[in-house]
XYZ file of C-alpha atoms in Angstrom:
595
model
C -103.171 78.887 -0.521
C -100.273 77.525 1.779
C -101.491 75.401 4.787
C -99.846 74.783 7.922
C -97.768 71.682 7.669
C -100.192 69.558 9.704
C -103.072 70.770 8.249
C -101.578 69.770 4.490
C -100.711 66.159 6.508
C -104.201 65.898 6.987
C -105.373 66.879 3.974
C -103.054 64.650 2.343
C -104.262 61.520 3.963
C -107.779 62.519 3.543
C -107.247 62.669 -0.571
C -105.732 59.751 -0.555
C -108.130 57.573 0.983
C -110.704 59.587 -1.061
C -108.863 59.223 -4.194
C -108.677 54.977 -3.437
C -112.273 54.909 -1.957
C -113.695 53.739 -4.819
C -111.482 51.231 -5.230
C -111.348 49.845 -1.823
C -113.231 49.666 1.553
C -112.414 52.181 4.487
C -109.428 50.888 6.347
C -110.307 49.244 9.675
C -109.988 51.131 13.056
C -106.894 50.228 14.619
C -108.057 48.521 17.574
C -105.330 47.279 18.913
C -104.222 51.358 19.665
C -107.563 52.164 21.286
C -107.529 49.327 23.534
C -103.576 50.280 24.465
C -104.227 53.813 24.877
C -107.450 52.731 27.016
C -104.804 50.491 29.094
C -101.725 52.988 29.529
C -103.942 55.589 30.824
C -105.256 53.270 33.714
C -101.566 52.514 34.506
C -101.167 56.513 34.502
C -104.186 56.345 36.780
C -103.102 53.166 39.303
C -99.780 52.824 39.236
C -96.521 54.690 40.758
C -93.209 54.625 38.541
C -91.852 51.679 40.391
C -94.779 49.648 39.712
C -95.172 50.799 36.172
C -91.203 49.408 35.644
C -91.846 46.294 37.621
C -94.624 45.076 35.048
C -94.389 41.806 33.516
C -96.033 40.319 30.592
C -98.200 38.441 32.984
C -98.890 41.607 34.693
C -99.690 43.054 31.796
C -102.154 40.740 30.817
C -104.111 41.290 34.452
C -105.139 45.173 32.944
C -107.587 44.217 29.849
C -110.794 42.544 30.294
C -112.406 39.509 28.671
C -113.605 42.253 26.000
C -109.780 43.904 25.174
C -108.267 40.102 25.451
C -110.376 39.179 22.618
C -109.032 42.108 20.802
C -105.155 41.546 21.939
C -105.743 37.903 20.812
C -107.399 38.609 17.248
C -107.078 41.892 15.800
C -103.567 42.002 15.362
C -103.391 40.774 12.155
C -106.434 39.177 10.431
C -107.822 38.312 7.020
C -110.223 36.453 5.133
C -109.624 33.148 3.290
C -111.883 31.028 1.099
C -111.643 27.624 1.749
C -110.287 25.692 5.167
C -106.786 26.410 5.597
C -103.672 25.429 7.957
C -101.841 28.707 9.549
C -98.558 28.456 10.328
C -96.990 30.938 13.105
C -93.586 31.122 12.829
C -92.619 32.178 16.578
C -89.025 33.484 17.613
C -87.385 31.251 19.778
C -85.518 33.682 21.537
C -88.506 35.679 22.858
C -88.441 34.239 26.203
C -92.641 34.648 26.589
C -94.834 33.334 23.896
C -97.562 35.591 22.586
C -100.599 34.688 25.308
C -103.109 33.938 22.883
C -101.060 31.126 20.463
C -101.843 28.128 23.183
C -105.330 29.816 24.658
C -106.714 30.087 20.546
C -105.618 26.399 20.004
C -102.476 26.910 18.048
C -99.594 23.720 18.683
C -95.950 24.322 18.778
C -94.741 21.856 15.826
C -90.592 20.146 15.824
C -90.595 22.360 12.574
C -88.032 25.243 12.686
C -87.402 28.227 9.689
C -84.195 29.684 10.133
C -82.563 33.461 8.533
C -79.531 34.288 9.178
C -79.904 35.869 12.676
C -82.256 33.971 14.309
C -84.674 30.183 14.453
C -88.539 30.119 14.572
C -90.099 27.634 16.377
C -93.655 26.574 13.759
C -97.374 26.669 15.268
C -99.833 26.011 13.538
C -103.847 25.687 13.621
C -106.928 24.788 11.760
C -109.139 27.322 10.254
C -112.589 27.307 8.562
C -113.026 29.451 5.760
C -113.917 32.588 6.506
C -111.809 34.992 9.248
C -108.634 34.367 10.615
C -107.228 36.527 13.527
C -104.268 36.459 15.316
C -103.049 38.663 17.983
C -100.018 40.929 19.851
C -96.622 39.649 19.789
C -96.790 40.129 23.481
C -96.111 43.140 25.532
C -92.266 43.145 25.738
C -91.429 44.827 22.451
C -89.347 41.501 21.204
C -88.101 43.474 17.299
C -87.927 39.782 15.686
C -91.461 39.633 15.500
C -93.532 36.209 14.469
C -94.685 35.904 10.565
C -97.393 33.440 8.721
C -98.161 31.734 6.612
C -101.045 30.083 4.815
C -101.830 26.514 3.256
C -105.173 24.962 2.130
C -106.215 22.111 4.424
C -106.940 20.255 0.787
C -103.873 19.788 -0.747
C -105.663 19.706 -4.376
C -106.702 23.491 -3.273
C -106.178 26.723 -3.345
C -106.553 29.769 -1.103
C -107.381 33.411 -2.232
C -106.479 35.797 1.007
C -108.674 39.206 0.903
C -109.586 41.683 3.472
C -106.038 41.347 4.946
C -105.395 43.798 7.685
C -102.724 45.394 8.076
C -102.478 45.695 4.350
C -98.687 43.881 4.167
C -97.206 42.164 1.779
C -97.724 38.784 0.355
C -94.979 36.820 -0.967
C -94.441 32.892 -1.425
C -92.553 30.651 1.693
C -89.079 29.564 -0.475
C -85.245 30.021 0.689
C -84.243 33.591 -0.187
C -87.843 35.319 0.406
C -87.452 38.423 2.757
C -89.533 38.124 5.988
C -89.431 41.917 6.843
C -89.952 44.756 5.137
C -88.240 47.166 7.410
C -85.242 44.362 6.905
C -85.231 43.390 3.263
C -81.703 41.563 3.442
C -82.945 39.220 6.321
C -84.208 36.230 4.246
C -85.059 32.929 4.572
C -82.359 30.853 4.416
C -84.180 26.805 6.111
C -87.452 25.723 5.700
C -88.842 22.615 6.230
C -89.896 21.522 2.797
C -94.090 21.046 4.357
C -94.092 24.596 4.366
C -92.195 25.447 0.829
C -94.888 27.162 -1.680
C -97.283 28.302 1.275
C -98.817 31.688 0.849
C -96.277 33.982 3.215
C -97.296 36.996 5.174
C -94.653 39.447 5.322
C -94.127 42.032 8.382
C -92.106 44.503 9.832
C -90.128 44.629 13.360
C -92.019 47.844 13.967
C -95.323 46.074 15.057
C -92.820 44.770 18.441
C -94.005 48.324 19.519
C -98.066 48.456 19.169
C -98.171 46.400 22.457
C -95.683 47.514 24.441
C -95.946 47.776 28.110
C -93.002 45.257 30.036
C -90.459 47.830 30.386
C -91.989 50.163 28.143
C -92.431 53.596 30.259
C -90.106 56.367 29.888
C -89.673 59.818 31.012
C -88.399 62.723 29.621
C -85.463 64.925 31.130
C -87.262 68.217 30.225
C -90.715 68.433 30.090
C -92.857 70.601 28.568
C -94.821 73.478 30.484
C -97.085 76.814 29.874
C -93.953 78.511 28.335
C -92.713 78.226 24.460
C -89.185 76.345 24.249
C -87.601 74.285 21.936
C -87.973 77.148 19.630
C -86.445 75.935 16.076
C -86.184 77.149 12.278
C -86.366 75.831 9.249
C -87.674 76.218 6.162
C -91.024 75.247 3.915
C -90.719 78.054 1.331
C -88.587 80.314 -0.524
C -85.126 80.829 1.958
C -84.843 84.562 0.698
C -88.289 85.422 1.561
C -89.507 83.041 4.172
C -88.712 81.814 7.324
C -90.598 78.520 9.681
C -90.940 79.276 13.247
C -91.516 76.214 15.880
C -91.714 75.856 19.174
C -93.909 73.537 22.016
C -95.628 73.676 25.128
C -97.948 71.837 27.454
C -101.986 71.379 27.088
C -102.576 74.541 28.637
C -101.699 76.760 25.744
C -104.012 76.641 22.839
C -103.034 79.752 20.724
C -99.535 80.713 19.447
C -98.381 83.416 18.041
C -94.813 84.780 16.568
C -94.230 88.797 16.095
C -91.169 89.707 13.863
C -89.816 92.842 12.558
C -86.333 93.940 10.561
C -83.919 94.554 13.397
C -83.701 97.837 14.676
C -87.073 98.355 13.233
C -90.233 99.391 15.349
C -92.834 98.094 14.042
C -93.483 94.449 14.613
C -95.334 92.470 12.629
C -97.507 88.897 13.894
C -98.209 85.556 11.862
C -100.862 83.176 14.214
C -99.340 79.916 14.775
C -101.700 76.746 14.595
C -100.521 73.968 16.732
C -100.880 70.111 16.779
C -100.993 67.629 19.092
C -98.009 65.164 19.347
C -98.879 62.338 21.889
C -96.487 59.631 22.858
C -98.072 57.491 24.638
C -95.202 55.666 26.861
C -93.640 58.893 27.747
C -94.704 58.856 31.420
C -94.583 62.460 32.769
C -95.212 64.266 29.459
C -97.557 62.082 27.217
C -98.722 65.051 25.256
C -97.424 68.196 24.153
C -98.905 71.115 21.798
C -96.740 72.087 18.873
C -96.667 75.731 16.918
C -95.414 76.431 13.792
C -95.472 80.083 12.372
C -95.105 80.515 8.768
C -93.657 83.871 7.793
C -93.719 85.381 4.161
C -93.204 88.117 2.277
C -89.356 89.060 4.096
C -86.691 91.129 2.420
C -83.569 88.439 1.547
C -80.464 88.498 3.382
C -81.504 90.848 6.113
C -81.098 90.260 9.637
C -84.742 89.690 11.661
C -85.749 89.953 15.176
C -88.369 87.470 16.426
C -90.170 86.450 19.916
C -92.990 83.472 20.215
C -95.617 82.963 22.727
C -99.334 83.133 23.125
C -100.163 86.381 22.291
C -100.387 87.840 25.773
C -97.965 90.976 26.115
C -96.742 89.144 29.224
C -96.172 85.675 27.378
C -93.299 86.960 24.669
C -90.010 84.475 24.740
C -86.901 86.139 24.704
C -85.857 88.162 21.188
C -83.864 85.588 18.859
C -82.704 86.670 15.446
C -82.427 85.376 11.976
C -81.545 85.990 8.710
C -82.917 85.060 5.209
C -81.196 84.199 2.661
C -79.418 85.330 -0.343
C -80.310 85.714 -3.894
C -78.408 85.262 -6.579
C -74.536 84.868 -6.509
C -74.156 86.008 -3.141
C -71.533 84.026 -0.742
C -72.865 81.666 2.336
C -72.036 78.746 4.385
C -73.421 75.997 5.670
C -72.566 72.922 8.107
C -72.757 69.365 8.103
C -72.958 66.450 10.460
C -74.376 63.160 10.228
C -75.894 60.779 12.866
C -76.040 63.228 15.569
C -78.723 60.671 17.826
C -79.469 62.700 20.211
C -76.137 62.567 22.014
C -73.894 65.123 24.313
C -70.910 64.769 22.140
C -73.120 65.499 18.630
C -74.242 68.407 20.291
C -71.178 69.740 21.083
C -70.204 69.719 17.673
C -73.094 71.671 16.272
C -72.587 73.735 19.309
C -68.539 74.099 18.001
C -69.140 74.584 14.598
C -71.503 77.881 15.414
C -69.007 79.323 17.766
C -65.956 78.725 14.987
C -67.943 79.643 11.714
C -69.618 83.008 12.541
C -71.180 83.162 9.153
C -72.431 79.658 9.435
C -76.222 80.281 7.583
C -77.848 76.142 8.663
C -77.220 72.935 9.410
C -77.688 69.937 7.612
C -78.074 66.424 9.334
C -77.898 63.267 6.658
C -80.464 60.953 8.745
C -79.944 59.486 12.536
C -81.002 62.627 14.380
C -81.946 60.873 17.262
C -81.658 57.440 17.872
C -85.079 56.420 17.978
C -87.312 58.672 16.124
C -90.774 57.679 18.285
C -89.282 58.830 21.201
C -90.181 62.201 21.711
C -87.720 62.377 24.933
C -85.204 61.831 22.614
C -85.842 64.902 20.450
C -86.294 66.640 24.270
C -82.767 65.927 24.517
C -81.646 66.844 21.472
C -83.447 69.990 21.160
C -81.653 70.878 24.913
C -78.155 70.136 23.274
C -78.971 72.468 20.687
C -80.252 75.443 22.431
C -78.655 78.686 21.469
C -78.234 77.745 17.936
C -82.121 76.177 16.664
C -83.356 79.514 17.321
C -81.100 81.765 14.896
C -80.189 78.976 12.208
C -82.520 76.662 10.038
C -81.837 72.746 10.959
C -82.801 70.453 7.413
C -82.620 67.252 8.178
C -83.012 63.674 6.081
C -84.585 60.772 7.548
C -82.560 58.234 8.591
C -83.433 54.943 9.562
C -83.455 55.222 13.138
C -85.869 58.862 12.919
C -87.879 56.428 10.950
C -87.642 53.250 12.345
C -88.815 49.794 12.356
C -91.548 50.217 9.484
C -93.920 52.753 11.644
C -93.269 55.680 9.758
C -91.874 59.232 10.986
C -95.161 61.196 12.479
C -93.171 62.570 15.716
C -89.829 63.762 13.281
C -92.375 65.179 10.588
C -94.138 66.742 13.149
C -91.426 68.830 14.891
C -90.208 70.357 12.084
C -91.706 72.255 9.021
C -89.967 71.174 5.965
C -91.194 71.948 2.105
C -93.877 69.891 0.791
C -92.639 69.476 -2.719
C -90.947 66.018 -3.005
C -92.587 62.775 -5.062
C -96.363 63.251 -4.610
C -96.907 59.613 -3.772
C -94.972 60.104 -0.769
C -95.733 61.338 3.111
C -95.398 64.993 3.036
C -91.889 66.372 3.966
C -90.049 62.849 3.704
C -88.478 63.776 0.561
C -88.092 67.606 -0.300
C -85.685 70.113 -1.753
C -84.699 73.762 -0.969
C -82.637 76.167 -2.656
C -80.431 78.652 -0.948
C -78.328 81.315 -2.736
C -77.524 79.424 -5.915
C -77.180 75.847 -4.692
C -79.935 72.987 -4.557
C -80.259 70.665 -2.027
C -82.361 67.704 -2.019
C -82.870 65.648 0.822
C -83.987 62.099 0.555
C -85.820 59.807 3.205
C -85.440 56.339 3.308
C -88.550 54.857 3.756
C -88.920 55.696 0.134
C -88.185 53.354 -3.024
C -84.820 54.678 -4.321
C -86.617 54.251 -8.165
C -89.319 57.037 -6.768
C -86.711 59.041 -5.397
C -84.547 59.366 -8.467
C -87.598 60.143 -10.778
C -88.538 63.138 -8.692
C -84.542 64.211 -8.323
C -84.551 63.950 -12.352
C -87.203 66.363 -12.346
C -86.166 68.566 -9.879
C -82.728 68.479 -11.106
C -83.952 69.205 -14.662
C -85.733 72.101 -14.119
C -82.909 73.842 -11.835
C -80.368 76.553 -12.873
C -78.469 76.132 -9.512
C -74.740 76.327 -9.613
C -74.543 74.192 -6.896
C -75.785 70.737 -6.220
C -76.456 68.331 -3.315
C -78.133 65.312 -2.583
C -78.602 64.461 0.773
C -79.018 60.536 1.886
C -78.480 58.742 4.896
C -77.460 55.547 3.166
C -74.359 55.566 1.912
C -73.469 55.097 -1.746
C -69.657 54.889 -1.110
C -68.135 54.208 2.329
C -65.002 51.313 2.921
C -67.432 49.618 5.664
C -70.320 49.192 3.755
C -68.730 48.770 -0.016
C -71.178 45.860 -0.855
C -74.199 47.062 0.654
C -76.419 49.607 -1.405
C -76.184 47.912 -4.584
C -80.027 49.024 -5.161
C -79.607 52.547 -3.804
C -76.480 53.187 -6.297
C -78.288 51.420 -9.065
C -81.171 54.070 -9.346
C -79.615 57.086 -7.494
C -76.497 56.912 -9.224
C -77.450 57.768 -13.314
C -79.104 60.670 -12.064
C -76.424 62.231 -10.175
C -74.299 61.807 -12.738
C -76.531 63.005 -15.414
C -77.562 66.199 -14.012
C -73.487 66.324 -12.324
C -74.585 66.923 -8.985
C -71.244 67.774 -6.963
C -71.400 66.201 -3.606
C -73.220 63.519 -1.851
C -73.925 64.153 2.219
C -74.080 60.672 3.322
C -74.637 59.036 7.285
C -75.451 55.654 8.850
C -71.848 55.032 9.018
C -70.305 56.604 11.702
C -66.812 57.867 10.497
C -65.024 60.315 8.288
C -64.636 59.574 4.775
C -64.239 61.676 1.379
C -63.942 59.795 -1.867
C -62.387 61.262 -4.728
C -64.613 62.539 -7.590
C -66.151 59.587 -8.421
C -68.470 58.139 -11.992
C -69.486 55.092 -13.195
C -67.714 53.536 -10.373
C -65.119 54.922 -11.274
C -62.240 57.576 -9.525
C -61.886 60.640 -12.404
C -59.580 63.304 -11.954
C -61.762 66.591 -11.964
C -64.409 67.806 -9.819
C -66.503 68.717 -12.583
C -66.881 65.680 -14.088
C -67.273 63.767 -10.713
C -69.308 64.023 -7.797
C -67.771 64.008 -4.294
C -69.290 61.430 -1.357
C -68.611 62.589 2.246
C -69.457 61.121 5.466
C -68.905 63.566 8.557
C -70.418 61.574 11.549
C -70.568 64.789 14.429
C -70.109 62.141 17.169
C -67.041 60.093 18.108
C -67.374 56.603 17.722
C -65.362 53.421 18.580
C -66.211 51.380 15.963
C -62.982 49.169 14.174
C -61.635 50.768 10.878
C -61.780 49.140 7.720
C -59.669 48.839 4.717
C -59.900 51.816 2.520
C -60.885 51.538 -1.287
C -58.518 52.833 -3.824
C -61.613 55.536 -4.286
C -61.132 56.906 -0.520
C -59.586 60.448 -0.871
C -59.169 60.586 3.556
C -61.209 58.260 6.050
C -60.997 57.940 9.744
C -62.930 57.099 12.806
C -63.397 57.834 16.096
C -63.358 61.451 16.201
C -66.480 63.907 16.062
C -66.432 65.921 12.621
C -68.600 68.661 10.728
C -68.435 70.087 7.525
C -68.019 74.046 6.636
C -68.945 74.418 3.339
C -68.702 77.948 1.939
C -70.175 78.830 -1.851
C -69.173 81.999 -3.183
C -70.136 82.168 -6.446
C -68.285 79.362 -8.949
C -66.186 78.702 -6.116
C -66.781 75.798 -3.372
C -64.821 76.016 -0.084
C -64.625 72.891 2.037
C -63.646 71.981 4.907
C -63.703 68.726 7.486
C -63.490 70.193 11.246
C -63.190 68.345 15.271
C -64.830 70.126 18.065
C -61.374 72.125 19.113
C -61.370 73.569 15.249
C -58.567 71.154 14.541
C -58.847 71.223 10.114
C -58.896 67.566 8.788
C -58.885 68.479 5.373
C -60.152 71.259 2.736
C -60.072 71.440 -0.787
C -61.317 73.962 -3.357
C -63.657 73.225 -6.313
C -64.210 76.187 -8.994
C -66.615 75.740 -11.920
C-alpha cells in the first residue's frame, strides 16, 4: 500500500524509535521548543511588529517565568556523569551577549582561550557533583558559532563515563585537529591550552543558534497563504509514465483537498483525495502555519497530455485547469533542464521562467541543491514558488538538497515537506533525502548532503546495478570537480567516485559553486578522450553571480562566471543533446554524445 508522503514520514520515525526501543530509553521531550513556542505566541498575542523587531536579548529574557528560565538555563544540553567533574564552556568571543545563565549558574570566565581557524573562545568553567549536568540557550540572537564543552574529572587520577547525554551528539577527545561542528567538519581546533588537552569534548552543530531565537528573529512572508489552493507544484514519487504528484497549500481554514484529472479533451474526470499536513514556522509572523496537500495519482496512460484542477472539493472551490504530461516509455525522445543554486532569487527565476518559454518540449527541471537560501524559511520557498508560477504547475521540479535547504545541522522538514519525492533511497536515511527516478530510458539519482557519502554510494551501487537505463545521472550539490573548489571534496570523490565510474554513469549535475563549468570526460582523475569511457561534471548556476574567477584546471572543457545559465538536455534514444543556455537564449556551448 502507498502512503502519503507524510504519513510514510511518520511512520518512518515511529519504526525507528520502535526498532531502537529496546535498546535505548524514549528520547526526551524537547523542552526547550515547547517553552519557545509557549513564548512566540505571547509575542503574537502582546506585541505589534515594531516592538517584536525592537526586542533585545534582555527583552527577551523579561517573557519566561522563573519556571521557563530554569528550562532556558538547563535543558539545552544536559547529561549524566559519574564522578565530580570540571565543565568547561567554551564561549565565542565575538557574540557580543553572553548566554544569561553562564554567570547566574556559577560558571567563571577563565584567561584560557581555544582558537579554530575563524574564530577565539573565551573558557568558563564550573564545578559539578556527580550526577546531572545542564546547561542552557546560547542566547536569543541566533549567534551560528555556537559555544561547545567539555568534560574533566575533578580527580585527576579519575575518570568520567558521560550517559544520558541529550541531544544525542557526538563525543570526541579536546586535541589540535578535532572538529568542533558537525554541520562544519573542516573547522577544527587548531590552540588549546594544554589544561584542557585529553578532556572528554562535546561536539555540536551551528544549527542549535536557531532553537532560541527571538532578537531579530521575526519575519514575514510576501505572499501569504489564504482559503484558496496556490503554489500548486508537480513532481514525482512513482513511476513517471504512469504517475503524477500533485501539491499545493492553503491556510487553517481548509481541511480537505482534493485534485480531479482527466485525459484532455476527455469528459469524464476522475478525483484522488489529498491528505494534508501541517507545516508551522514558528518566526514567520503573519503566516505561522499553513496546510499542505499532496494528491497522488496512479494508474495514467504514459506520454499523454492531462488536464487537472485542485481545491476542496466544493464545485465552487476548483483552481484554474493546468495540464501535464507523463512520461515516456521506452526509447522515446525528451528533455529536461538544469540549474543549480537557484535560492530563491528574481534572477534564478527568470531563468527557469526562460528556459520554459525557449524549450517548448522541456518535460522537468532539475535543481542540484541551494533552492532557497535558507531552507527553514518557509517565506523563502513563498518566494520562490511566486517566481515560478506558470511553470510548477505543468512540469515536475526534482530537486537535491543542498546545504543551505538543509542547513546548519537541523535537518530538511519544511523542503521534504513541500514536495513529494520517491521514497526509495538508503533505508537508514530520512525519507526523500536521497532518491532516484527514471524517465524514458535515463536514471537519475539525486543525492542529499546531510548523508555520509560511504551510504550514498552503497545505495547508488545498488541502484545502479540493477538498472538497464541508457542514460545516467547523479545529481549532487557538492561538487566533485570545479577550478574554485579543486581541493575540497576529497571525501565526497573518494566514495562517490568508484561507483560512477564502475557503473559509467555519464554526467554529474553539480551546485554550491556558483558559475559555469564543464570538464572534459573525466576517470581516475584523469581527462580521457571519449564520452563513453568518461563521465562529464557540469555546473550551471541559473543566477548571475559576482564572485572572482579562478584558474582553470587542465580538466575544464569551458568555465565562466557571472552570467545566469541552464542546461537543455535532450535524450533521444543513444543520442545525448546538450546544451548550456543565458536567459536571452544566447548558446554557451553544446556537444553531442552517442552510445
Amino acid at each position: 500500500m502507498k502512503f502519503p508522503p507524510f504519513v510514510s514520514r511518520l511512520l518512518f520515525a515511529l519504526l525507528l524509535s520502535l526498532a531502537c526501543h529496546a535498546q535505548s530509553p524514549p528520547a526526551p521531550v524537547d523542552l526547550i521548543a515547547t517553552v519557545m513556542d509557549k513564548a512566540v505566541s505571547r509575542v503574537y498575542a502582546t506585541m505589534d511588529q515594531t516592538t517584536r523587531a525592537a526586542l533585545t536579548q534582555e527583552k527577551a529574557l523579561d517573557l519566561f517565568d522563573a519556571k521557563e528560565r530554569k528550562i532556558l538555563a538547563t535543558a539545552y544540553w544536559h547529561f549524566d556523569v559519574d564522578v565530580p567533574v570540571v565543565v568547561s564552556v567554551m564561549h565565542h568571543g565575538g557574540q557580543a551577549t553572553p548566554p544569561f545563565w553562564l554567570s547566574e549558574s556559577g560558571f567563571k570566565k577563565t584567561t584560557m582561550q581555544v582558537k579554530n581557524e575563524y574564530y577565539t573562545y573565551d573558557v568558563w568553567q564550573k564545578p559539578f557533583d556527580a550526577g546531572t549536568v545542564g546547561l542552557g540557550i546560547n542566547g536569543f540572537d541566533r549567534h551560528r558559532s555556537v559555544y561547545f564543552v567539555s568534560v574533566a574529572p575533578q580527580n585527576p587520577d579519575a575518570s568520567v563515563k558521560i550517559s544520558a547525554l541529550y541531544p544525542n551528539e557526538a563525543v570526541g577527545t579536546m586535541e589540535r585537529g578535532a572538529m568542533l561542528y558537525r554541520d562544519w567538519d573542516s573547522l577544527v581546533i587548531t590552540e588549546l591550552p594544554d589544561e584542557l588537552v585529553g578532556q572528554t569534548l562535546l561536539t555540536t552543530y551551528r544549527g542549535r543558534a536557531r532553537e532560541a531565537h527571538l532578537s531579530g528573529a521575526f519575519r514575514e512572508t510576501r505572499h501569504p497563504s489564504s482559503p484558496t489552493p496556490d503554489q500548486i507544484a508537480l513532481s514525482w514519487t512513482g513511476d513517471s509514465a504512469t504517475t503524477q504528484d500533485i501539491q499545493w497549500r492553503t491556510d487553517t481554514s481548509q481541511q480537505s483537498g482534493l485534485a480531479r484529472y482527466r485525459i484532455q479533451g476527455s469528459e469524464t474526470w476522475q478525483h484522488v483525495e489529498a491528505p494534508h499536513e501541517v507545516i508551522h514556522d514558528r518566526l514567520l509572523a503573519n503566516d505561522r502555519y499553513i496546510h499542505h496537500f499532496t494528491a497522488h495519482l496512479e494508474s495514467l496512460v504514459p506520454a499523454t497530455m492531462y488536464e487537472y484542477q485542485v481545491g476542496t472539493g466544493q464545485d465552487t472551490a476548483w483552481s484554474t485547469t493546468y495540464t501535464f504530461q507523463t512520461g515516456p516509455t521506452g526509447t522515446q525522445p525528451f528533455s529536461f533542464g538544469v540549474g543549480s543554486d537557484t535560492h530563491a532569487t528574481e534572477d534564478a527565476g527568470k531563468t527557469i521562467q526562460a528556459a520554459f518559454a525557449q524549450q517548448a518540449d522541456m518535460a522537468f527541471f532539475i535543481v542540484p541543491g541551494d533552492v532557497v537560501d535558507n531552507g527553514l524559511y518557509r517565506n523563502e520557498w513563498d518566494d520562490f514558488f511566486a517566481y515560478g508560477a506558470g511553470v510548477f504547475e505543468r512540469y515536475p521540479l526534482m530537486y537535491s538538497l543542498g546545504n543551505h535547504d538543509d542547513q546548519d545541522g537541523l535537518g530538511a522538514a519544511i523542503p521534504l515537506a513541500l514536495f513529494a519525492y520517491p521514497e526509495n533511497g538508503p533505508k537508514t536515511e530520512v525519507p526523500e533525502s536521497n532518491y532516484s527516478f527514471t524517465y524514458g530510458n535515463a536514471l537519475f539519482l539525486m543525492l542529499g548532503v546531510d548523508t555520509q557519502p560511504a551510504v550514498q554510494a552503497a545505495w547508488m551501487d545498488r541502484v545502479l546495478s540493477e538498472s538497464d537505463a541508457t542514460w545516467k545521472f547523479v545529481v549532487h550539490h557538492f561538487t566533485m570537480y570545479n577550478p574554485c573548489l579543486y581541493h575540497e571534496y576529497g571525501v565526497l570523490r573518494d566514495a562517490l567516485l568508484p561507483v560512477i565510474e564502475r557503473h559509467q554513469v555519464d554526467m554529474v549535475l553539480q551546485g554550491h559553486v556558483h558559475d559555469y563549468m564543464r570538464t572534459h570526460p573525466m576517470k581516475q582523475g584523469q581527462m580521457v578522450d571519449n564520452f563513453e569511457n568518461g563521465t562529464v561534471f557540469v555546473n550551471a548556476c541559473a543566477q548571475a553571480s559576482d564572485e572572482p574567477v579562478f584558474p582553470a584546471p587542465d580538466y575544464v572543457a569551458m568555465y565562466f562566471r557571472n552570467k545566469a545559465v541552464y542546461l537543455n538536455i535532450r535524450i533521444d534514444g543513444n543520442r545525448l543533446t546538450y546544451e548550456a543556455r543565458g536567459q536571452d537564449g544566447t548558446l554557451f556551448e553544446a556537444l553531442d554524445i552517442n552510445k
